[in-house]
mmCIF file of C-alpha atoms and ligand atoms in Angstrom:
data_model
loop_
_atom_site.group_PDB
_atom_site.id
_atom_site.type_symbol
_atom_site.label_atom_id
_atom_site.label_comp_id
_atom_site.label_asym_id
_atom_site.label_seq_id
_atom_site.Cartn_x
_atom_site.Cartn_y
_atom_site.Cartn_z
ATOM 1 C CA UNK A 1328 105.076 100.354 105.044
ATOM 2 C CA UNK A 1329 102.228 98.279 106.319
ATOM 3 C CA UNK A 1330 102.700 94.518 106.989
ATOM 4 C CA UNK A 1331 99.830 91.855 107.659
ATOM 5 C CA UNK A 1332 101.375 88.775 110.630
ATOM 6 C CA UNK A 1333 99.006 86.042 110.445
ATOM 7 C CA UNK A 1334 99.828 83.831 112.708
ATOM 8 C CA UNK A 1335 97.900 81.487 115.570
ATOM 9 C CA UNK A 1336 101.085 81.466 118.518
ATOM 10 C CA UNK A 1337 100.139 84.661 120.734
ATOM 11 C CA UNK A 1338 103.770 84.980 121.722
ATOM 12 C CA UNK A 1339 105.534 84.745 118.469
ATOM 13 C CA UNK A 1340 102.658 87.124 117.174
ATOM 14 C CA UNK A 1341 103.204 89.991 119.598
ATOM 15 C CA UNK A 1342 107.251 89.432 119.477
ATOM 16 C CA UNK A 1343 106.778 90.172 115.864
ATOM 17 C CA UNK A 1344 103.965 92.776 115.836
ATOM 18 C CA UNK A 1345 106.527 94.679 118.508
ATOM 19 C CA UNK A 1346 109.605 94.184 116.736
ATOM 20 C CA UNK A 1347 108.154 95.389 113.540
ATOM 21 C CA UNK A 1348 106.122 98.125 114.639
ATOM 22 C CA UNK A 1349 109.621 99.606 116.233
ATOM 23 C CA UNK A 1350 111.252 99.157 113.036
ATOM 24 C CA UNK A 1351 108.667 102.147 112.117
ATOM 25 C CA UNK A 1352 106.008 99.176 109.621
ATOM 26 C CA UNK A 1353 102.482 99.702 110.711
ATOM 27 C CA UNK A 1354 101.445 96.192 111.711
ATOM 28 C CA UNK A 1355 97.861 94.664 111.024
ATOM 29 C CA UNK A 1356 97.706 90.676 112.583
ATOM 30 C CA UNK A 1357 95.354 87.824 112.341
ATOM 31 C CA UNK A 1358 94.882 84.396 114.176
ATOM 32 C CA UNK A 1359 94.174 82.539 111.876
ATOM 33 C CA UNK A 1360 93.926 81.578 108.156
ATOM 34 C CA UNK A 1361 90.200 83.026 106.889
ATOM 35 C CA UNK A 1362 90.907 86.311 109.111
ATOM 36 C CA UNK A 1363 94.145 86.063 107.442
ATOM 37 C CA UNK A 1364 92.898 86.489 103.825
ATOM 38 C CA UNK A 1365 90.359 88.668 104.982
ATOM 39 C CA UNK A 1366 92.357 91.162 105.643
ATOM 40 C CA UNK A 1367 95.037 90.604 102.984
ATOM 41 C CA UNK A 1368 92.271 90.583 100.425
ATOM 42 C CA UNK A 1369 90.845 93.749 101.762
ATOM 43 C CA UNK A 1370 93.707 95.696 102.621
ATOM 44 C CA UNK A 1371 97.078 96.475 100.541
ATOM 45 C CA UNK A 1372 100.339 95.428 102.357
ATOM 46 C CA UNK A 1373 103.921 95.857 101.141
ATOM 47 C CA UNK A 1374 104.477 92.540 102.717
ATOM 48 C CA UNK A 1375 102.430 89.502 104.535
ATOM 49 C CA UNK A 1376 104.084 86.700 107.100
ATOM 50 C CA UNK A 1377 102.023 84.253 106.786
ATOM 51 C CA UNK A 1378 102.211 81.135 109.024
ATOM 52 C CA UNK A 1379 101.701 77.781 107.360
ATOM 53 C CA UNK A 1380 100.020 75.766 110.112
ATOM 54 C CA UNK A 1381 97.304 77.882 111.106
ATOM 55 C CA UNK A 1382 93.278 77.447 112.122
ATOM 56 C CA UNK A 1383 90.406 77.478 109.491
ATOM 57 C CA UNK A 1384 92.421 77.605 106.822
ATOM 58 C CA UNK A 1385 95.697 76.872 106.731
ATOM 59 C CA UNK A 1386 98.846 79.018 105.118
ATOM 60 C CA UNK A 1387 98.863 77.154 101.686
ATOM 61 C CA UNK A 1388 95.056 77.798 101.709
ATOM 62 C CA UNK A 1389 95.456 81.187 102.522
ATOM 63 C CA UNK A 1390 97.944 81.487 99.594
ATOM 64 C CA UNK A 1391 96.611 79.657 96.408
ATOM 65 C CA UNK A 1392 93.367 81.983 97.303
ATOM 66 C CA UNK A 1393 94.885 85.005 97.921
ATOM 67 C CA UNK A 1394 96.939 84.525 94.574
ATOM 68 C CA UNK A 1395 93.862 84.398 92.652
ATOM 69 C CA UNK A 1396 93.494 88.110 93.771
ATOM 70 C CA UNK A 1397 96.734 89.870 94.133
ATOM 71 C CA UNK A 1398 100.541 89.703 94.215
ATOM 72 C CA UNK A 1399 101.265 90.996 97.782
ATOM 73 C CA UNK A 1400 104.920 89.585 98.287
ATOM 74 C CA UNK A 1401 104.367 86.431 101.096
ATOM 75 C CA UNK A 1402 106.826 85.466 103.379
ATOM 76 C CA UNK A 1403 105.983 81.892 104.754
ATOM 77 C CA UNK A 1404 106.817 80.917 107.861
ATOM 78 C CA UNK A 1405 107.141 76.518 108.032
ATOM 79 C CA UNK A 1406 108.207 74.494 110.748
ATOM 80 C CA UNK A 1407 110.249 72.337 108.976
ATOM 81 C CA UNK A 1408 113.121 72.595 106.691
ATOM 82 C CA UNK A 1409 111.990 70.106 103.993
ATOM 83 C CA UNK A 1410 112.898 70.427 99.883
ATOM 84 C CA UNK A 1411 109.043 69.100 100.067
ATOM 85 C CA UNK A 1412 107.521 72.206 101.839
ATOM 86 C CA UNK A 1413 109.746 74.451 100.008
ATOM 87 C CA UNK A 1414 109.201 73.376 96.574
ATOM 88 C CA UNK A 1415 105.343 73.621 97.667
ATOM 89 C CA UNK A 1416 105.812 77.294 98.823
ATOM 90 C CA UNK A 1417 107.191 78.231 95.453
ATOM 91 C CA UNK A 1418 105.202 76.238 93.805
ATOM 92 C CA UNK A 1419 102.197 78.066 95.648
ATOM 93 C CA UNK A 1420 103.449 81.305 94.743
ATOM 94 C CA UNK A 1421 105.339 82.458 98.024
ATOM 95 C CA UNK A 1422 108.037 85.313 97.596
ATOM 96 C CA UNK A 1423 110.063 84.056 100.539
ATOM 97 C CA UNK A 1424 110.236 81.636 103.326
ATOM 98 C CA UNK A 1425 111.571 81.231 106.821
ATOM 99 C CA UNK A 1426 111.856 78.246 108.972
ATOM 100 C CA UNK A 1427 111.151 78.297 112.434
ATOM 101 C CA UNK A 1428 112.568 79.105 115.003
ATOM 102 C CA UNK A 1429 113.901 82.379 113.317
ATOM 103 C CA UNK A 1430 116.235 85.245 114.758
ATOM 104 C CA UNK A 1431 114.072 88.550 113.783
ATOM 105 C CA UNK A 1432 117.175 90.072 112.142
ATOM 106 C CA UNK A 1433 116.597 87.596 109.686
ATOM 107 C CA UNK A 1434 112.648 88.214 109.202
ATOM 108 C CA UNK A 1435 113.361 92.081 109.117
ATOM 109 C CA UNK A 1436 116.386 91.884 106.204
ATOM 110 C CA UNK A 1437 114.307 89.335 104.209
ATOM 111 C CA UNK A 1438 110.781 91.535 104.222
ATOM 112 C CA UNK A 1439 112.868 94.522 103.629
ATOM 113 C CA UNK A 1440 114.247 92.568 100.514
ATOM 114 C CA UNK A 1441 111.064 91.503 99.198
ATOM 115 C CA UNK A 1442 109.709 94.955 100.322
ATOM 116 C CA UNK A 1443 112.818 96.420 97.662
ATOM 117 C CA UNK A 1444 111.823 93.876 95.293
ATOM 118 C CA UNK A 1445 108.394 94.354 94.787
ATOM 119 C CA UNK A 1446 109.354 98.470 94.364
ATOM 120 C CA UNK A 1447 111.920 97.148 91.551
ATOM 121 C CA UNK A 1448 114.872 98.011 93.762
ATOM 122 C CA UNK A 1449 117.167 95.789 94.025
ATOM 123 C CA UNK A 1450 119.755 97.531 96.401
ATOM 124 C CA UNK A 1451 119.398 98.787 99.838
ATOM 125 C CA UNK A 1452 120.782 101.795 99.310
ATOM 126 C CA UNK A 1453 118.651 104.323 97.285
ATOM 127 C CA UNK A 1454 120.460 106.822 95.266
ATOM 128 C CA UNK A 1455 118.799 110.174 93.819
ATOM 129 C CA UNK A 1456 120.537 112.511 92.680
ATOM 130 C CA UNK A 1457 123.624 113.057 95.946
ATOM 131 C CA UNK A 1458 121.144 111.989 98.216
ATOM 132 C CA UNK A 1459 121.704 108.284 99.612
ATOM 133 C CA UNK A 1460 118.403 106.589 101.696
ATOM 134 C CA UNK A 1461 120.018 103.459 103.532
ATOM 135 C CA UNK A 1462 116.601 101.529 103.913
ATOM 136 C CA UNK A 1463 118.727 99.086 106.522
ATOM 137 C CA UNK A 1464 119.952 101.691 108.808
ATOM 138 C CA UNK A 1465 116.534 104.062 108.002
ATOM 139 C CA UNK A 1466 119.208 106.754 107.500
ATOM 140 C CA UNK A 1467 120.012 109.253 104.976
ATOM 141 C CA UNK A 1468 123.136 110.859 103.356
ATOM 142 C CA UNK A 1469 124.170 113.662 101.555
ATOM 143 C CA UNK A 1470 127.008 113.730 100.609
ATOM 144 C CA UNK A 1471 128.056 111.951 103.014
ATOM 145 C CA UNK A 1472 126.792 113.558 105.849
ATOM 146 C CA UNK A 1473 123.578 112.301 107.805
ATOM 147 C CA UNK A 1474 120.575 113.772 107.531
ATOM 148 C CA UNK A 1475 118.929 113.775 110.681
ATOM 149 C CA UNK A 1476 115.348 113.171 110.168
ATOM 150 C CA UNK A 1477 112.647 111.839 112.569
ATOM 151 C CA UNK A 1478 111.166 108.001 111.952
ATOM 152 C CA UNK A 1479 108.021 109.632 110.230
ATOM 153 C CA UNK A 1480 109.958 111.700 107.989
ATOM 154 C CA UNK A 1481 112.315 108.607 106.849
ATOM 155 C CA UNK A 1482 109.379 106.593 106.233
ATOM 156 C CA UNK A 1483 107.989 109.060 103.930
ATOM 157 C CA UNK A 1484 111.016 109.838 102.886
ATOM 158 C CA UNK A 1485 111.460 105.774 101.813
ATOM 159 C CA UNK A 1486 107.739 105.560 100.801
ATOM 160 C CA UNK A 1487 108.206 108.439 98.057
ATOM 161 C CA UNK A 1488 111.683 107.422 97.052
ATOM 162 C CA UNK A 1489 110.382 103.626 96.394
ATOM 163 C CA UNK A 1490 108.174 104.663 94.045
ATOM 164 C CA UNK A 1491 109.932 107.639 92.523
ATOM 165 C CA UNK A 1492 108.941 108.762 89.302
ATOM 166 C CA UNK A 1493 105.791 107.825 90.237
ATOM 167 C CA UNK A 1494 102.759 110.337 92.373
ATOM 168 C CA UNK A 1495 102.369 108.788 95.484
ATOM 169 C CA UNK A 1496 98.709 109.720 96.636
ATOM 170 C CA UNK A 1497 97.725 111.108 99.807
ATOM 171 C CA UNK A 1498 95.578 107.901 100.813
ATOM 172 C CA UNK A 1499 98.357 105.556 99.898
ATOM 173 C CA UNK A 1500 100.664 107.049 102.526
ATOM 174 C CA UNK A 1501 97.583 107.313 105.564
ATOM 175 C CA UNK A 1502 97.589 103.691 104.267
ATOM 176 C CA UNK A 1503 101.206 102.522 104.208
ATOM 177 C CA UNK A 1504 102.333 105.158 107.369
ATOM 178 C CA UNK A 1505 99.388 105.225 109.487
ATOM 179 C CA UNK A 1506 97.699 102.924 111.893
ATOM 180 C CA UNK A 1507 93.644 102.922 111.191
ATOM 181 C CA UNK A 1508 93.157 104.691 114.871
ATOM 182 C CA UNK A 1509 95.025 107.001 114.612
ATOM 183 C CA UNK A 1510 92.742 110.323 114.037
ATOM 184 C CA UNK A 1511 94.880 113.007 114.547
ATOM 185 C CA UNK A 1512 96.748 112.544 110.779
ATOM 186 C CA UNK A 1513 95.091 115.380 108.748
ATOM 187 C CA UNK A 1514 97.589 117.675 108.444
ATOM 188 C CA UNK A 1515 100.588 116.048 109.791
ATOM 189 C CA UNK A 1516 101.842 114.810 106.326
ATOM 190 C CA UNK A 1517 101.992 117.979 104.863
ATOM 191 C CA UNK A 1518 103.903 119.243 108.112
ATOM 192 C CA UNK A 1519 106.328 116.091 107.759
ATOM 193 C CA UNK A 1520 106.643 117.317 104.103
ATOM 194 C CA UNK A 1521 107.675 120.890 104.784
ATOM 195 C CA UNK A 1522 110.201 119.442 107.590
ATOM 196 C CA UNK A 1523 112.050 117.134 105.059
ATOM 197 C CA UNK A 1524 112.392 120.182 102.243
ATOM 198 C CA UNK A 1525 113.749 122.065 105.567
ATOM 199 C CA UNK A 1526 116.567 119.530 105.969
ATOM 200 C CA UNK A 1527 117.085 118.220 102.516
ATOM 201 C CA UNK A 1528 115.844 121.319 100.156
ATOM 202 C CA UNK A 1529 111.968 122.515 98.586
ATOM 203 C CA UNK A 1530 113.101 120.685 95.407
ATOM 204 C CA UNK A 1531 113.472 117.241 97.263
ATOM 205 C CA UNK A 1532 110.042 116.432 96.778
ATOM 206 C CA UNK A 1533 107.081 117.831 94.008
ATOM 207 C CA UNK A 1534 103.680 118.322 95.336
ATOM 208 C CA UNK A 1535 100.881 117.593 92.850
ATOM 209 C CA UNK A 1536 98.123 119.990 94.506
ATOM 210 C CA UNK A 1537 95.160 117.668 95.647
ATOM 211 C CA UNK A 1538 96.556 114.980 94.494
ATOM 212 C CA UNK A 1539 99.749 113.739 96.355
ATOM 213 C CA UNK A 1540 103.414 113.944 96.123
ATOM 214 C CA UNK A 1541 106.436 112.056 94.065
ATOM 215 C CA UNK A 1542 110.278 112.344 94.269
ATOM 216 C CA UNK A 1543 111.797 112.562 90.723
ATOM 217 C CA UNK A 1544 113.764 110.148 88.880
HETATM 218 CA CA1 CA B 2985 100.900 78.214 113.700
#
């Protein structure tokens, strides 16, 4: 899952750039508001945090513009709690919003919600078929018994099973699982793909030759 930060405070932006990028999101992050949209405009994110006070242009800026182009779920991040600013975030067309200061349990659970909603899943917990992907402990079950898989395979594993039913294209996950400089991807999804039918069977996942992969309904 890739996530844009845009966000002027060089602290909070590297706290959150780290803490995501451990959770296993790639992490993209602009300084301020026309870099911002830039970069959501040009790029597709599961999810964008998107500060409200911010250089150039600010948040609300970014927003009504970037609206005008796409529905990337937006998390807003506002420094004060006022039925003003939030009626004005809604209003603006933001999915979410967070006041600061914020614990980052809270940022992760609510951009893994919107990341859920936006994939028409409403629950955490994905269920196909006996297999059970938790997408707040990135663990899965079968049966009740955990699947050990590595962080790249769970991400794929998520990435497919989000949009099952649907192919899932080979660019789309070098986009969503992979940072931009990172050059040594070529083969490595198909080797990630042959270790998850290892641990959770061939059938787990379809190939469509040349084109990409899907999980069935
Ligand atoms: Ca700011």
């Amino acid at each position: 899952m890739r996530v844009l930060i845009v966000e002027d405070e060089p602290d909070l932006q590297r706290v959150v750039w780290t803490c995501l990028q451990e959770e296993g999101y790639v992490v993209d992050a602009a300084s301020d508001g026309e870099e911002g949209l830039y970069k959501a405009a040009n790029w597709d994110y599961d999810v964008i945090v998107l500060d409200v006070m911010l250089p150039k242009l600010d948040g609300w800026q970014v927003l009504a513009r970037l609206r005008k182009l796409k529905a990337t779920p937006v998390l807003m991040l506002t420094a004060r709690d006022t039925v003003h600013d939030r009626v004005k975030g809604l209003d603006a067309g933001a999915d979410d919003y967070l006041v600061k200061p914020f614990q980052l349990a809270e940022l992760l659970a609510r951009l893994r919600a919107l990341i859920r909603r936006a994939a028409g899943q409403s629950q955490p917990v994905i269920e196909i078929g006996d297999t059970h992907i938790d997408t707040v402990s990135r663990t899965v079950t079968r049966i009740g018994s955990l699947i050990p898989l590595t962080a790249m395979e769970y991400s794929l594993v998520e990435l497919l099973a989000l949009h099952r039913g649907k192919l899932v294209t080979r660019s789309m996950i070098y986009d969503k699982l992979y940072d931009e400089d990172d050059d040594t991807l070529s083969n490595l999804v198909d080797v990630h793909v042959s270790n998850i039918r290892r641990k959770l069977g061939h059938e787990f996942i379809t190939t469509r030759r040349g084109q990409g992969y899907m999980i069935n309904d």
